[in-house]
């Protein structure tokens, strides 16, 4: 019996290849500030479009709102060359970021493109950046410490894998140096670093001086400097978080470092004000406070791995009660305060232990460790209360046993709290030094954390 031969479809394939498709395009009607008004398109919020410029180039822009039957777009680059009636075409329904192991050791811009001169990224996948945080009932408890190599954090503010900590400080108090130390020395598999709104001069300095060659080898750095458009600064944070989530879903422990949340919030404030959103608190629009948890809650543990987040907050005017500080403190699992007064005394890292807290430390440490940390806090608080009397020589030895004990241990305790940026301390060394500093005797030796 003869087999039925399939029909020859070559002619139809050729016709389809040569078929001219119809593409819908809109046009620019007005540019006001950071926003571009477009008519003739029906797109959704978050959709990416391309705008044809006068010099035959293209500018990508994202739909951020609507007004009077017009779409409002914000550019993902400069607006040079955009003019009335410039053509606008939709190109992607969602913004995506590259992910993959080939990103290790690379430096990307806010849109996920390489800027380190090392060529293409290689084999990567593309993931949607606007993703939901892990379901609250699918988050395993934080039970394992993350050793950062910084004594004051490991000993007094112990951080766990999957915890989110804020580093609050004014400018020039040592945030970037502390972040570099954590990125180099933390016992995690991979570091993802987001530099949002940084000065262009500081980016290379951070990569070469603070992070170092060894730190960069197991890191991915996403950079969006202060001269970039507000939307690019915003996207950079979500690109970095999407990359970190990919590594977490591969079963790895990731350290996520972001500098800074404040500049991320400022970028959203610019966008909100551009579309007519009313300011709610100190010029910040309501969308800022809605967007912060959408980013910060994405860090943490899931069933595969963990993202331990360190988020710096640039405190304006050293006011630790300003709106962004309050909002971030309420979302995160602890806060580390950097003190300008300590930095002025050349005390680095300038961590104010008495005003800092790790909310998950009691679940991570044993009773012995908690007693050592509590004793150190007690001595610091007692000495701080009597500092003025001690400095002017008005305190008489023997008047108060607590003050006498604090004075006795203060030199060793201060040496424990201070640490060079290149100095690394293991968890076992940290607890041993803390034990000697507070003068406490314990029945069992401290144990090393793997």
Coordinates of C-alpha atoms in Angstrom, one line a residue:
X1 CA 0.0 0.0 0.0
X2 CA 1.4 3.4 -1.0
X3 CA 2.2 5.8 1.8
X4 CA 0.5 9.2 1.6
X5 CA 3.1 11.9 0.9
X6 CA 2.9 15.1 2.9
X7 CA 2.0 18.2 0.9
X8 CA 4.7 20.5 -0.3
X9 CA 4.4 23.7 1.8
X10 CA 7.6 25.4 0.5
X11 CA 5.6 27.9 -1.6
X12 CA 3.5 28.9 1.5
X13 CA 6.6 29.2 3.7
X14 CA 8.2 31.6 1.2
X15 CA 5.0 33.7 1.1
X16 CA 5.0 33.9 4.9
X17 CA 8.6 35.0 5.0
X18 CA 8.0 37.7 2.5
X19 CA 4.8 38.9 4.1
X20 CA 4.8 42.5 5.2
X21 CA 3.3 42.6 8.7
X22 CA 1.4 45.6 10.1
X23 CA 3.0 47.2 13.2
X24 CA 1.1 49.6 15.3
X25 CA 2.9 52.8 16.1
X26 CA 2.1 55.9 18.1
X27 CA 3.6 59.4 18.1
X28 CA 5.1 61.8 20.6
X29 CA 2.8 64.8 21.3
X30 CA 4.6 66.4 24.3
X31 CA 7.6 66.2 26.6
X32 CA 7.3 67.7 30.1
X33 CA 10.2 67.2 32.4
X34 CA 11.0 63.5 32.6
X35 CA 7.8 62.3 31.0
X36 CA 6.9 61.8 27.3
X37 CA 3.3 61.9 26.2
X38 CA 2.3 59.6 23.4
X39 CA -1.0 59.1 21.5
X40 CA -2.1 56.2 19.2
X41 CA -1.0 53.3 21.3
X42 CA -2.8 51.1 23.8
X43 CA -0.1 49.6 26.1
X44 CA -0.1 48.4 29.7
X45 CA 1.9 49.8 32.7
X46 CA 5.5 48.5 32.6
X47 CA 5.5 47.8 28.8
X48 CA 8.7 48.8 27.0
X49 CA 8.5 50.9 23.8
X50 CA 11.1 52.3 21.4
X51 CA 11.0 55.9 20.3
X52 CA 12.5 56.8 16.9
X53 CA 14.8 59.9 17.2
X54 CA 15.7 62.6 14.7
X55 CA 19.2 61.1 14.1
X56 CA 17.7 57.7 13.2
X57 CA 18.5 56.3 16.6
X58 CA 16.2 54.7 19.1
X59 CA 15.5 55.4 22.7
X60 CA 13.8 52.8 24.9
X61 CA 11.1 54.1 27.3
X62 CA 8.7 52.4 29.7
X63 CA 5.0 53.1 30.2
X64 CA 4.5 54.6 33.7
X65 CA 1.0 56.0 33.5
X66 CA -1.9 57.6 31.6
X67 CA -3.4 61.1 31.4
X68 CA -6.3 62.4 29.3
X69 CA -6.2 59.3 26.9
X70 CA -2.5 59.7 26.4
X71 CA 0.2 57.3 27.6
X72 CA 3.0 58.6 29.8
X73 CA 6.4 57.2 29.1
X74 CA 9.8 57.7 30.9
X75 CA 13.0 57.1 29.0
X76 CA 15.6 54.4 29.8
X77 CA 18.2 56.7 28.4
X78 CA 18.7 60.3 27.3
X79 CA 15.9 62.1 25.5
X80 CA 18.2 63.7 22.9
X81 CA 16.7 63.6 19.4
X82 CA 13.1 63.1 20.5
X83 CA 10.8 65.6 18.8
X84 CA 7.1 66.1 18.1
X85 CA 5.5 63.2 16.1
X86 CA 8.5 60.9 16.7
X87 CA 7.3 57.3 16.1
X88 CA 6.8 55.1 19.1
X89 CA 6.5 51.3 18.9
X90 CA 6.0 48.7 21.6
X91 CA 8.8 46.1 21.8
X92 CA 8.2 44.1 25.0
X93 CA 5.4 43.6 27.4
X94 CA 7.7 43.3 30.4
X95 CA 11.2 44.3 31.4
X96 CA 13.7 41.4 31.8
X97 CA 17.1 40.9 33.2
X98 CA 19.9 38.5 32.3
X99 CA 20.7 35.7 34.8
X100 CA 23.2 32.9 34.8
X101 CA 26.5 31.6 36.2
X102 CA 28.4 33.4 33.4
X103 CA 27.6 36.7 35.1
X104 CA 30.0 36.0 37.9
X105 CA 32.9 38.6 37.9
X106 CA 31.0 40.9 35.6
X107 CA 29.9 44.5 36.0
X108 CA 26.5 45.4 34.5
X109 CA 24.6 48.7 34.0
X110 CA 21.1 49.4 35.3
X111 CA 19.5 47.6 32.3
X112 CA 21.6 44.5 32.6
X113 CA 24.1 45.2 29.9
X114 CA 27.9 44.7 30.5
X115 CA 30.0 47.8 31.0
X116 CA 33.3 46.2 32.0
X117 CA 34.8 45.7 28.6
X118 CA 34.9 41.9 28.9
X119 CA 32.7 41.2 25.9
X120 CA 29.2 39.6 25.8
X121 CA 27.7 37.9 28.8
X122 CA 27.7 34.5 27.2
X123 CA 25.0 32.0 27.8
X124 CA 22.3 33.7 29.9
X125 CA 18.6 33.4 30.6
X126 CA 16.2 36.3 30.8
X127 CA 13.9 36.7 33.8
X128 CA 11.1 39.1 34.5
X129 CA 12.3 41.7 37.0
X130 CA 8.8 42.4 38.5
X131 CA 8.4 39.3 40.5
X132 CA 6.6 38.6 43.8
X133 CA 8.3 37.9 47.1
X134 CA 8.4 34.4 48.4
X135 CA 5.1 33.3 50.0
X136 CA 5.2 34.0 53.8
X137 CA 4.3 30.4 54.7
X138 CA 7.0 29.0 52.4
X139 CA 9.8 30.9 54.0
X140 CA 11.9 28.5 56.3
X141 CA 12.9 30.0 59.6
X142 CA 16.4 31.6 59.8
X143 CA 18.5 29.2 61.9
X144 CA 22.0 29.4 60.6
X145 CA 24.4 32.3 61.2
X146 CA 26.2 34.1 58.4
X147 CA 29.8 34.8 59.3
X148 CA 30.7 38.2 57.8
X149 CA 34.3 38.4 59.1
X150 CA 33.4 41.7 60.9
X151 CA 33.8 41.1 64.7
X152 CA 31.3 43.6 65.9
X153 CA 28.6 42.2 63.6
X154 CA 29.3 38.5 64.2
X155 CA 29.7 39.0 68.0
X156 CA 27.2 41.6 68.9
X157 CA 24.7 41.7 66.0
X158 CA 24.9 38.2 64.7
X159 CA 23.3 37.9 61.2
X160 CA 21.6 34.8 59.9
X161 CA 21.4 33.4 56.3
X162 CA 18.2 34.9 54.9
X163 CA 18.1 37.9 57.2
X164 CA 17.7 41.5 55.9
X165 CA 19.8 44.2 57.7
X166 CA 19.8 47.9 57.2
X167 CA 23.1 49.9 57.5
X168 CA 22.1 53.5 58.4
X169 CA 24.6 56.3 58.2
X170 CA 25.3 59.8 56.9
X171 CA 27.7 60.5 54.1
X172 CA 31.4 59.7 54.7
X173 CA 31.0 57.5 57.8
X174 CA 32.2 54.2 56.2
X175 CA 29.2 52.5 54.6
X176 CA 31.0 51.5 51.4
X177 CA 34.1 50.2 53.2
X178 CA 31.9 48.1 55.5
X179 CA 30.0 46.7 52.5
X180 CA 33.2 45.9 50.8
X181 CA 34.4 44.0 53.8
X182 CA 31.2 42.0 54.0
X183 CA 31.3 41.2 50.3
X184 CA 34.9 40.0 50.4
X185 CA 34.7 38.0 53.7
X186 CA 31.2 36.7 54.2
X187 CA 30.8 33.0 54.1
X188 CA 28.2 32.8 51.3
X189 CA 28.5 31.3 47.9
X190 CA 27.9 34.4 45.8
X191 CA 27.6 38.2 46.3
X192 CA 25.3 40.4 44.3
X193 CA 26.1 44.1 44.7
X194 CA 23.8 47.0 43.6
X195 CA 25.3 50.4 43.5
X196 CA 22.3 52.8 43.0
X197 CA 22.8 56.5 42.5
X198 CA 26.6 56.3 43.3
X199 CA 29.1 58.9 42.2
X200 CA 30.8 57.8 39.1
X201 CA 34.2 58.3 40.7
X202 CA 33.3 55.9 43.5
X203 CA 32.3 52.9 41.4
X204 CA 35.7 51.9 40.2
X205 CA 37.2 52.7 43.6
X206 CA 34.7 50.3 45.3
X207 CA 35.3 47.5 42.8
X208 CA 39.1 47.7 42.9
X209 CA 39.8 48.9 46.5
X210 CA 36.9 47.8 48.6
X211 CA 35.8 44.7 46.8
X212 CA 39.1 43.6 45.3
X213 CA 39.9 41.0 42.7
X214 CA 39.1 38.0 44.9
X215 CA 35.8 39.5 45.9
X216 CA 34.8 40.3 42.3
X217 CA 35.4 36.8 41.1
X218 CA 32.4 35.5 43.1
X219 CA 30.3 38.6 42.7
X220 CA 28.0 40.3 40.2
X221 CA 28.0 44.1 40.3
X222 CA 25.1 46.2 39.0
X223 CA 25.8 49.9 38.6
X224 CA 23.5 52.9 38.0
X225 CA 25.3 56.2 38.7
X226 CA 23.6 59.4 39.8
X227 CA 23.6 60.9 36.3
X228 CA 21.5 58.1 34.9
X229 CA 17.7 58.6 34.4
X230 CA 15.5 57.9 37.5
X231 CA 13.9 54.9 35.8
X232 CA 17.3 53.3 35.1
X233 CA 18.3 53.8 38.8
X234 CA 15.1 52.1 39.8
X235 CA 15.5 49.2 37.3
X236 CA 19.1 48.6 38.5
X237 CA 17.8 47.5 42.0
X238 CA 15.3 45.1 40.5
X239 CA 17.8 43.7 38.0
X240 CA 20.3 43.0 40.9
X241 CA 17.5 41.4 43.0
X242 CA 16.4 39.2 40.0
X243 CA 20.0 38.0 39.6
X244 CA 20.2 37.2 43.3
X245 CA 16.9 35.3 43.1
X246 CA 18.2 33.1 40.3
X247 CA 21.2 32.0 42.4
X248 CA 19.0 31.4 45.4
X249 CA 16.7 29.2 43.3
X250 CA 19.8 27.3 42.3
X251 CA 20.2 26.3 45.9
X252 CA 23.0 28.8 46.8
X253 CA 23.4 31.2 49.7
X254 CA 23.6 34.7 48.3
X255 CA 24.8 37.9 50.0
X256 CA 22.9 40.9 48.5
X257 CA 24.4 44.3 49.1
X258 CA 22.6 47.5 48.0
X259 CA 24.0 51.0 48.3
X260 CA 21.7 52.8 48.8
X261 CA 17.9 52.4 49.4
X262 CA 17.6 56.2 49.9
X263 CA 18.7 56.9 46.3
X264 CA 16.4 54.2 45.1
X265 CA 13.5 56.0 46.9
X266 CA 14.6 59.3 45.5
X267 CA 14.4 57.8 42.0
X268 CA 10.8 56.7 42.6
X269 CA 10.0 60.1 44.1
X270 CA 11.1 61.7 40.8
X271 CA 8.9 59.3 38.8
X272 CA 5.9 59.8 41.1
X273 CA 6.1 63.6 41.0
X274 CA 6.5 63.5 37.2
X275 CA 3.2 61.7 36.7
X276 CA 1.4 64.1 39.1
X277 CA 1.4 62.0 42.3
X278 CA 1.0 64.2 45.3
X279 CA 3.9 64.3 47.9
X280 CA 3.0 62.6 51.2
X281 CA 5.9 63.0 53.5
X282 CA 9.0 65.2 53.1
X283 CA 8.4 65.3 49.3
X284 CA 8.2 61.5 49.1
X285 CA 5.1 60.2 47.2
X286 CA 2.9 57.3 48.4
X287 CA 4.3 55.1 45.7
X288 CA 7.7 55.2 47.3
X289 CA 6.4 53.6 50.5
X290 CA 4.5 51.0 48.5
X291 CA 7.6 50.2 46.4
X292 CA 10.1 49.7 49.2
X293 CA 8.5 46.5 50.6
X294 CA 8.1 45.1 47.1
X295 CA 11.9 45.2 46.7
X296 CA 13.1 44.5 50.3
X297 CA 10.7 41.6 50.9
X298 CA 12.1 39.7 47.9
X299 CA 15.3 38.9 49.9
X300 CA 15.2 36.1 52.5
X301 CA 15.0 32.3 52.5
X302 CA 13.0 30.0 50.3
X303 CA 12.9 26.3 49.9
X304 CA 16.0 26.2 47.8
X305 CA 18.5 28.8 49.2
X306 CA 18.8 32.2 50.8
X307 CA 19.4 35.8 50.1
X308 CA 21.0 37.7 53.0
X309 CA 20.4 41.4 52.4
X310 CA 22.5 44.3 53.6
X311 CA 20.8 47.6 52.5
X312 CA 22.4 50.9 53.2
X313 CA 20.3 53.9 54.0
X314 CA 21.8 57.4 53.5
X315 CA 20.6 59.4 56.4
X316 CA 19.9 63.0 55.4
X317 CA 21.3 65.5 57.9
X318 CA 22.1 62.6 60.3
X319 CA 18.3 62.4 61.1
X320 CA 17.6 58.8 61.9
X321 CA 13.9 59.5 62.1
X322 CA 13.3 60.8 58.6
X323 CA 10.6 59.1 56.6
X324 CA 12.8 56.6 54.6
X325 CA 14.7 55.5 57.7
X326 CA 11.4 54.9 59.5
X327 CA 9.9 52.9 56.6
X328 CA 13.0 50.8 56.0
X329 CA 13.5 50.1 59.7
X330 CA 10.0 48.8 60.0
X331 CA 10.5 46.4 57.0
X332 CA 13.9 44.9 57.7
X333 CA 15.0 42.3 60.3
X334 CA 17.5 44.6 62.1
X335 CA 19.5 47.7 61.7
X336 CA 23.1 48.7 62.1
X337 CA 23.7 52.4 63.0
X338 CA 27.0 54.0 61.9
X339 CA 27.9 56.9 64.2
X340 CA 29.6 60.0 62.9
X341 CA 30.9 60.7 66.5
X342 CA 32.7 57.3 66.5
X343 CA 34.1 57.9 63.0
X344 CA 35.4 61.3 64.2
X345 CA 37.4 59.4 66.9
X346 CA 38.9 57.1 64.2
X347 CA 36.8 54.2 65.5
X348 CA 36.1 51.9 62.5
X349 CA 33.8 50.3 61.7
X350 CA 31.9 53.1 63.3
X351 CA 29.0 50.9 64.5
X352 CA 27.0 52.2 67.4
X353 CA 26.3 48.9 69.1
X354 CA 23.9 50.4 71.7
X355 CA 21.5 51.7 69.0
X356 CA 21.8 48.7 66.7
X357 CA 19.9 45.4 66.8
X358 CA 19.6 42.1 65.0
X359 CA 16.1 40.8 65.5
X360 CA 17.0 37.2 64.8
X361 CA 20.1 37.0 66.9
X362 CA 18.5 35.1 69.8
X363 CA 17.4 32.3 67.4
X364 CA 20.9 32.0 66.0
X365 CA 23.1 32.0 69.0
X366 CA 23.5 29.8 72.1
X367 CA 23.1 31.0 75.7
X368 CA 26.8 31.5 76.2
X369 CA 27.1 33.8 73.2
X370 CA 24.0 35.8 74.3
X371 CA 25.5 36.3 77.8
X372 CA 28.7 37.6 76.3
X373 CA 26.9 40.0 74.1
X374 CA 24.7 41.2 76.9
X375 CA 27.6 41.7 79.2
X376 CA 29.4 43.8 76.5
X377 CA 26.3 45.9 76.0
X378 CA 26.0 46.5 79.7
X379 CA 29.6 47.7 80.0
X380 CA 29.2 49.9 77.0
X381 CA 26.0 51.5 78.3
X382 CA 27.5 52.0 81.8
X383 CA 30.6 53.6 80.4
X384 CA 28.7 55.8 78.0
X385 CA 26.5 57.1 80.8
X386 CA 29.5 58.0 82.9
X387 CA 31.8 59.2 80.0
X388 CA 31.7 62.9 80.9
X389 CA 32.5 62.3 84.5
X390 CA 35.4 60.0 83.6
X391 CA 36.8 62.3 81.0
X392 CA 36.9 65.3 83.3
X393 CA 38.3 63.3 86.2
X394 CA 35.3 63.7 88.4
X395 CA 34.6 60.1 88.9
X396 CA 36.2 58.6 92.0
X397 CA 37.2 54.9 91.7
X398 CA 35.1 52.7 94.0
X399 CA 32.0 54.9 93.9
X400 CA 30.1 52.5 91.6
X401 CA 31.1 48.8 91.0
X402 CA 29.5 48.8 87.6
X403 CA 31.4 51.8 86.4
X404 CA 34.6 50.4 87.8
X405 CA 34.0 47.2 85.9
X406 CA 33.2 49.1 82.7
X407 CA 36.4 51.2 83.0
X408 CA 38.5 48.0 83.5
X409 CA 37.2 46.2 80.4
X410 CA 36.9 49.3 78.1
X411 CA 40.4 49.1 76.5
X412 CA 39.9 45.4 75.5
X413 CA 36.3 46.0 74.5
X414 CA 37.2 48.9 72.3
X415 CA 39.9 46.8 70.6
X416 CA 37.3 44.1 69.9
X417 CA 34.9 46.7 68.4
X418 CA 37.6 48.2 66.1
X419 CA 38.8 46.3 63.0
X420 CA 40.8 47.2 59.9
X421 CA 39.1 47.0 56.6
X422 CA 41.4 44.2 55.4
X423 CA 41.3 42.3 58.7
X424 CA 39.2 39.1 58.8
X425 CA 38.1 37.4 62.0
X426 CA 36.6 33.9 62.1
X427 CA 33.5 33.2 64.2
X428 CA 35.6 31.2 66.8
X429 CA 38.2 34.1 67.1
X430 CA 35.4 36.6 67.4
X431 CA 33.8 34.9 70.4
X432 CA 37.1 34.1 72.0
X433 CA 38.2 37.8 71.8
X434 CA 34.7 38.9 73.1
X435 CA 35.0 36.5 76.0
X436 CA 38.4 37.9 77.0
X437 CA 37.2 41.5 76.5
X438 CA 34.3 41.3 78.9
X439 CA 36.2 39.1 81.4
X440 CA 33.6 36.3 81.4
X441 CA 34.6 32.7 82.2
X442 CA 32.7 29.9 80.5
X443 CA 32.7 26.2 81.1
X444 CA 32.8 25.2 77.4
X445 CA 34.9 26.5 74.6
X446 CA 33.2 28.3 71.7
X447 CA 32.5 26.3 68.6
X448 CA 33.4 27.1 65.1
X449 CA 30.6 27.9 62.6
X450 CA 30.9 26.2 59.3

